[in-house]
Amino acid sequence: MLQIPDETLKSLLLKEGLIDAEKFDETAKETKRLGQNMADVLISQGVITKDYWINILSDYFKVPLAGLNAKQINENLLRLLPEDVARQRRVILFDQEPDGTISAAMEDPSNLETIEFIERYIKAKIKPYLAVDADLNKGFMLYSQRQSEDFRKLIETNIAESLRLGKRGEEAAADVPIVAIVDNLIAYAFSLRASDIHFEIFEDGILVRYRIDGVLREILRISKDVHPAIVARIKLLAALKIDEHYKPQDGRFRHKIGTDILDIRVSIIPTYYGEKVEMRLLPSTQRPLSLQELGMFDDMAELVGDNIKKSYGMLLVCGPTGSGKTTTLYSILGMLNRSEVNIVTIEDPIEYDIKYINQTQINPVAGITFATGLRSILRQDPNVIMVGEIRDEETASISVQSALTGHLVLSSLHTNDAPTVVPRLIDMKVPPFLAAAVLNAIVAQRLVRKICTNCIYSLSPSSELVESLRRQMKELDLEEQFVPPKVVYAGRGCPVCGGSGYRGRMAIFEVLNITEQVRKIIVDPNFSLDVLKAEARKEGMISMFEDGLRKAERGLTTIEEILRVIRE
């Protein structure tokens, strides 16, 4: 990873007036304690942007920017390097100079060992260019197109070999063909940036589906004859009972793909035709993102930042399963993670390991539930407590009591929007006066797909789209604010996004700030959710739908995607 000496970076930023010397020194000290990258921290704090940092690197190391999003990659040159080498070395070959030199987009163009290795491998001189993640990902997607064909052939070959050997269940689980099938299913999912693998058995065979950018895609269908062996292999990896077929089982294991390490969470349940397997893929090296990187605009991020500066109270993040609540909580923990703050969490499961935060995994078999674990945490002298999810009355009660007694409590709830958290807490037997006393802020969110930056284009909205927008605004009592958009954005579909027009996801948010007037409405004996929503609107709360429209106007996502997610 390219780095600029702290003193040089400090001088550049002071010259531009982007930070003062005292603030830089404090940030550098904290960054060193947490073992983080200085540039990442400055970007997450909003001191500098990613584009600014990349340009600083380009100028400092005197290396041109690759800018592959605006260039055509020569696939013949690309494939001079095998994909595993390209991924390991973080290099994409994309063009040829008039003198025969090969242009190479590199994450670290100062790495002479990598340059020498590539030159020996392809037997040609290379000219290094500085690559950002988008440049490398575009190249890796081109590899994936070819890999798709190779993947299917490889799976078919290994299935045929497994059937020829005639072994079943546990006996076949360690055989090369079955091992290869499972490894390739995981590797291919990783190359497509899938978050989940669904392995489902039906009467006519096995259906394999990947969840990519929040949407399930059918990948392939294979013979059901290898189902027992594949399930046995996954159970073996996850340390589950291989001979148990009639009870749900949960486990996890770690899997290495090149230099990348995945933590894989496994869930197996019995179905009519056999056991269904679901695998959640979690990159173990992924760092918690800043709120801005998750998609939160500065006005909302400032509200959240102000509320987590308080030494007690509750901040709740709500939304349906798979809406990114845990990632947002981790981002907030990253903002709070300082040497003078003792942070303890109780989670199910621990998704990311964060340095200097005490994380506890619930284990019902050992008697550790959210409620019992929370009681023990209170004896650990915490400043900040993160409860993965408030699921029951007991956990809700202890969380509220913790927030009342000098702790900042972060947690999540399953509700559709931010105001609905209040009646949900009351339904969980939290008295209204306590809910009003402890709540600092409520964040609601959904995940939407981002438009692929490689194939984005603008167009005039269709009459059907305008009418759909009008209906949605009317449902939210926002019809008087409706102004039909003159221009909308979409993705055409290209090799980088696999033809979908979307690549990656971001969140849309709404933040309910608990003001004194909101507290009065919560404790009112005639509490009305409609009155609460009206007051929130009066005080300037931006709904998730409106936040989505702001992002669509900037070409970050599509209006169709916002409507799809809001209506789900």
Tab-separated table of C-alpha atoms in Angstrom, residues 3-243:
chain	number	residue	atom	x	y	z
A	3	GLN	CA	2.174	5.697	1.854
A	4	ILE	CA	3.490	9.236	2.179
A	5	PRO	CA	5.585	10.083	5.285
A	6	ASP	CA	3.368	11.707	7.919
A	7	GLU	CA	5.458	14.875	8.038
A	8	THR	CA	5.246	15.309	4.252
A	9	LEU	CA	1.471	14.717	4.302
A	10	LYS	CA	1.128	17.114	7.231
A	11	SER	CA	3.009	19.812	5.347
A	12	LEU	CA	0.807	19.378	2.253
A	13	LEU	CA	-2.443	19.519	4.234
A	14	LEU	CA	-1.352	22.504	6.329
A	15	LYS	CA	-0.376	24.344	3.149
A	16	GLU	CA	-3.858	23.702	1.707
A	17	GLY	CA	-5.503	24.732	4.998
A	18	LEU	CA	-7.324	21.398	5.283
A	19	ILE	CA	-6.269	20.651	8.876
A	20	ASP	CA	-4.377	22.343	11.700
A	21	ALA	CA	-1.147	20.969	13.154
A	22	GLU	CA	-2.656	19.988	16.530
A	23	LYS	CA	-5.520	18.057	14.950
A	24	PHE	CA	-3.128	16.263	12.559
A	25	ASP	CA	-0.818	15.205	15.418
A	26	GLU	CA	-3.771	13.905	17.475
A	27	THR	CA	-5.075	11.936	14.484
A	28	ALA	CA	-1.613	10.513	13.730
A	29	LYS	CA	-1.206	9.351	17.329
A	30	GLU	CA	-4.627	7.657	17.395
A	31	THR	CA	-4.077	6.116	13.962
A	32	LYS	CA	-0.818	4.552	15.130
A	33	ARG	CA	-2.518	3.140	18.264
A	34	LEU	CA	-5.251	1.478	16.197
A	35	GLY	CA	-2.837	0.249	13.522
A	36	GLN	CA	-4.803	2.047	10.821
A	37	ASN	CA	-3.813	3.850	7.640
A	38	MET	CA	-3.477	7.630	8.051
A	39	ALA	CA	-5.058	8.389	4.681
A	40	ASP	CA	-8.049	6.112	5.429
A	41	VAL	CA	-8.661	7.905	8.722
A	42	LEU	CA	-8.409	11.382	7.151
A	43	ILE	CA	-10.816	10.318	4.391
A	44	SER	CA	-13.292	8.850	6.912
A	45	GLN	CA	-13.135	12.112	8.915
A	46	GLY	CA	-13.880	14.120	5.775
A	47	VAL	CA	-10.569	16.007	5.953
A	48	ILE	CA	-9.655	14.858	2.434
A	49	THR	CA	-11.482	12.999	-0.345
A	50	LYS	CA	-10.376	9.790	-2.054
A	51	ASP	CA	-9.770	11.673	-5.321
A	52	TYR	CA	-7.625	14.250	-3.530
A	53	TRP	CA	-5.557	11.502	-1.896
A	54	ILE	CA	-5.015	9.655	-5.179
A	55	ASN	CA	-3.830	12.861	-6.850
A	56	ILE	CA	-1.428	13.524	-3.957
A	57	LEU	CA	0.012	10.021	-4.402
A	58	SER	CA	0.333	10.500	-8.160
A	59	ASP	CA	2.206	13.794	-7.730
A	60	TYR	CA	4.403	12.575	-4.879
A	61	PHE	CA	5.527	9.358	-6.593
A	62	LYS	CA	5.488	10.950	-10.075
A	63	VAL	CA	3.356	8.101	-11.455
A	64	PRO	CA	0.412	8.775	-13.844
A	65	LEU	CA	-3.110	7.692	-12.905
A	66	ALA	CA	-4.429	4.601	-14.703
A	67	GLY	CA	-8.012	5.881	-15.088
A	68	LEU	CA	-9.248	2.571	-16.528
A	69	ASN	CA	-12.910	3.538	-16.201
A	70	ALA	CA	-12.412	5.839	-19.184
A	71	LYS	CA	-10.160	3.447	-21.137
A	72	GLN	CA	-10.517	0.197	-23.034
A	73	ILE	CA	-8.561	-2.717	-21.570
A	74	ASN	CA	-6.726	-4.858	-24.109
A	75	GLU	CA	-7.911	-8.344	-23.052
A	76	ASN	CA	-5.043	-10.103	-24.852
A	77	LEU	CA	-2.570	-8.131	-22.748
A	78	LEU	CA	-4.705	-8.582	-19.613
A	79	ARG	CA	-4.450	-12.356	-19.898
A	80	LEU	CA	-0.652	-12.341	-20.104
A	81	LEU	CA	-1.016	-12.551	-16.326
A	82	PRO	CA	-3.153	-15.342	-14.811
A	83	GLU	CA	-5.940	-14.039	-12.594
A	84	ASP	CA	-4.450	-15.425	-9.387
A	85	VAL	CA	-1.165	-13.583	-10.073
A	86	ALA	CA	-3.012	-10.373	-10.990
A	87	ARG	CA	-5.080	-10.513	-7.796
A	88	GLN	CA	-2.137	-11.420	-5.583
A	89	ARG	CA	0.086	-8.680	-7.018
A	90	ARG	CA	-2.810	-6.198	-7.505
A	91	VAL	CA	-1.813	-5.506	-11.111
A	92	ILE	CA	-3.852	-5.136	-14.329
A	93	LEU	CA	-2.107	-5.069	-17.728
A	94	PHE	CA	-4.199	-2.848	-19.989
A	95	ASP	CA	-2.312	-1.330	-22.950
A	96	GLN	CA	0.931	-1.271	-24.961
A	97	GLU	CA	3.160	1.750	-25.606
A	98	PRO	CA	4.520	2.421	-29.143
A	99	ASP	CA	7.929	1.076	-28.054
A	100	GLY	CA	6.393	-2.229	-26.897
A	101	THR	CA	6.337	-1.391	-23.181
A	102	ILE	CA	3.251	-2.822	-21.421
A	103	SER	CA	1.114	-0.401	-19.397
A	104	ALA	CA	0.379	-1.816	-15.928
A	105	ALA	CA	-2.180	-0.418	-13.488
A	106	MET	CA	-0.745	-1.097	-10.008
A	107	GLU	CA	-2.005	-0.544	-6.495
A	108	ASP	CA	1.601	0.148	-5.463
A	109	PRO	CA	3.727	1.385	-8.410
A	110	SER	CA	6.677	1.920	-6.025
A	111	ASN	CA	6.988	-1.834	-5.378
A	112	LEU	CA	10.128	-2.681	-7.376
A	113	GLU	CA	9.948	-6.366	-6.431
A	114	THR	CA	6.487	-6.654	-8.035
A	115	ILE	CA	7.603	-4.731	-11.130
A	116	GLU	CA	10.605	-7.042	-11.578
A	117	PHE	CA	8.440	-10.128	-11.021
A	118	ILE	CA	5.861	-9.043	-13.632
A	119	GLU	CA	8.566	-8.166	-16.164
A	120	ARG	CA	10.179	-11.592	-15.744
A	121	TYR	CA	6.784	-13.297	-15.960
A	122	ILE	CA	5.610	-11.632	-19.198
A	123	LYS	CA	9.150	-11.179	-20.592
A	124	ALA	CA	8.561	-7.514	-21.372
A	125	LYS	CA	9.159	-4.089	-19.811
A	126	ILE	CA	6.218	-2.503	-18.016
A	127	LYS	CA	5.277	1.115	-17.330
A	128	PRO	CA	3.602	1.472	-13.913
A	129	TYR	CA	0.398	3.480	-13.506
A	130	LEU	CA	-1.315	4.211	-10.185
A	131	ALA	CA	-4.565	2.220	-9.894
A	132	VAL	CA	-7.539	2.793	-7.616
A	133	ASP	CA	-9.902	-0.030	-6.598
A	134	ALA	CA	-12.267	0.776	-9.488
A	135	ASP	CA	-9.417	0.302	-11.997
A	136	LEU	CA	-8.438	-3.083	-10.580
A	137	ASN	CA	-12.050	-4.234	-10.250
A	138	LYS	CA	-12.717	-3.478	-13.912
A	139	GLY	CA	-9.842	-5.781	-14.864
A	140	PHE	CA	-10.909	-8.496	-12.423
A	141	MET	CA	-14.441	-8.426	-13.878
A	142	LEU	CA	-13.004	-9.147	-17.341
A	143	TYR	CA	-11.215	-12.151	-15.855
A	144	SER	CA	-14.534	-13.237	-14.344
A	145	GLN	CA	-16.243	-13.354	-17.743
A	146	ARG	CA	-13.847	-16.051	-18.902
A	147	GLN	CA	-13.926	-17.642	-15.462
A	148	SER	CA	-17.696	-18.114	-15.782
A	149	GLU	CA	-17.197	-20.516	-18.696
A	150	ASP	CA	-14.249	-22.262	-17.024
A	151	PHE	CA	-16.198	-22.497	-13.737
A	152	ARG	CA	-19.096	-24.415	-15.287
A	153	LYS	CA	-16.773	-26.806	-17.134
A	154	LEU	CA	-14.783	-27.403	-13.956
A	155	ILE	CA	-17.920	-28.126	-11.902
A	156	GLU	CA	-19.254	-30.512	-14.550
A	157	THR	CA	-15.921	-32.346	-14.754
A	158	ASN	CA	-15.696	-32.767	-10.974
A	159	ILE	CA	-19.320	-33.913	-10.685
A	160	ALA	CA	-18.706	-36.561	-13.349
A	161	GLU	CA	-15.543	-37.685	-11.546
A	162	SER	CA	-17.324	-37.828	-8.171
A	163	LEU	CA	-20.152	-39.924	-9.623
A	164	ARG	CA	-17.610	-42.229	-11.293
A	165	LEU	CA	-15.901	-42.851	-7.938
A	166	GLY	CA	-19.280	-43.809	-6.477
A	167	LYS	CA	-18.563	-42.672	-2.897
A	168	ARG	CA	-21.283	-41.027	-0.835
A	169	GLY	CA	-21.732	-38.698	2.142
A	170	GLU	CA	-18.870	-38.454	4.623
A	171	GLU	CA	-16.740	-40.876	2.633
A	172	ALA	CA	-16.841	-38.572	-0.417
A	173	ALA	CA	-16.494	-35.312	1.550
A	174	ALA	CA	-12.695	-35.407	1.474
A	175	ASP	CA	-12.390	-36.655	-2.123
A	176	VAL	CA	-10.682	-34.302	-4.576
A	177	PRO	CA	-13.738	-33.792	-6.861
A	178	ILE	CA	-16.050	-32.743	-3.990
A	179	VAL	CA	-13.345	-30.560	-2.414
A	180	ALA	CA	-12.830	-28.890	-5.811
A	181	ILE	CA	-16.582	-28.318	-6.308
A	182	VAL	CA	-16.973	-26.539	-2.937
A	183	ASP	CA	-13.742	-24.541	-3.338
A	184	ASN	CA	-14.756	-23.388	-6.808
A	185	LEU	CA	-18.280	-22.446	-5.693
A	186	ILE	CA	-16.758	-20.202	-3.017
A	187	ALA	CA	-14.007	-18.767	-5.259
A	188	TYR	CA	-16.471	-17.934	-8.035
A	189	ALA	CA	-18.842	-16.287	-5.539
A	190	PHE	CA	-15.964	-14.190	-4.212
A	191	SER	CA	-14.969	-13.102	-7.733
A	192	LEU	CA	-18.541	-11.889	-8.339
A	193	ARG	CA	-18.588	-10.034	-4.966
A	194	ALA	CA	-21.452	-12.225	-3.741
A	195	SER	CA	-22.475	-11.847	-0.099
A	196	ASP	CA	-24.282	-15.214	0.125
A	197	ILE	CA	-24.323	-18.650	-1.486
A	198	HIS	CA	-27.615	-20.589	-1.460
A	199	PHE	CA	-27.319	-24.314	-2.068
A	200	GLU	CA	-30.863	-25.692	-2.479
A	201	ILE	CA	-32.156	-29.171	-3.307
A	202	PHE	CA	-35.383	-29.847	-5.162
A	203	GLU	CA	-36.988	-32.864	-6.803
A	204	ASP	CA	-35.126	-32.378	-10.096
A	205	GLY	CA	-31.685	-31.353	-8.845
A	206	ILE	CA	-29.588	-28.813	-6.941
A	207	LEU	CA	-30.010	-25.080	-7.517
A	208	VAL	CA	-27.028	-22.825	-6.706
A	209	ARG	CA	-27.807	-19.132	-6.296
A	210	TYR	CA	-25.606	-16.178	-5.302
A	211	ARG	CA	-26.789	-12.941	-3.729
A	212	ILE	CA	-24.973	-10.151	-5.584
A	213	ASP	CA	-25.608	-6.519	-4.613
A	214	GLY	CA	-28.633	-7.678	-2.633
A	215	VAL	CA	-30.314	-9.572	-5.498
A	216	LEU	CA	-30.350	-13.368	-5.853
A	217	ARG	CA	-29.041	-14.730	-9.167
A	218	GLU	CA	-29.260	-18.317	-10.354
A	219	ILE	CA	-25.733	-19.534	-11.124
A	220	LEU	CA	-26.150	-23.177	-12.107
A	221	ARG	CA	-28.123	-26.397	-11.628
A	222	ILE	CA	-26.331	-29.656	-10.886
A	223	SER	CA	-27.172	-33.302	-10.302
A	224	LYS	CA	-28.764	-34.096	-6.938
A	225	ASP	CA	-26.613	-37.253	-6.730
A	226	VAL	CA	-23.699	-35.217	-5.344
A	227	HIS	CA	-25.870	-33.375	-2.796
A	228	PRO	CA	-25.023	-35.588	0.247
A	229	ALA	CA	-21.290	-35.329	-0.451
A	230	ILE	CA	-21.302	-31.540	-0.927
A	231	VAL	CA	-23.342	-30.961	2.240
A	232	ALA	CA	-21.021	-33.326	4.133
A	233	ARG	CA	-17.998	-31.366	2.879
A	234	ILE	CA	-19.469	-28.046	4.063
A	235	LYS	CA	-20.375	-29.580	7.446
A	236	LEU	CA	-16.817	-30.896	7.755
A	237	LEU	CA	-15.386	-27.415	7.112
A	238	ALA	CA	-17.800	-25.775	9.573
A	239	ALA	CA	-17.207	-28.403	12.298
A	240	LEU	CA	-20.855	-29.525	12.267
A	241	LYS	CA	-22.349	-32.972	12.842
A	242	ILE	CA	-22.147	-34.818	9.543
A	243	ASP	CA	-24.635	-37.518	10.547
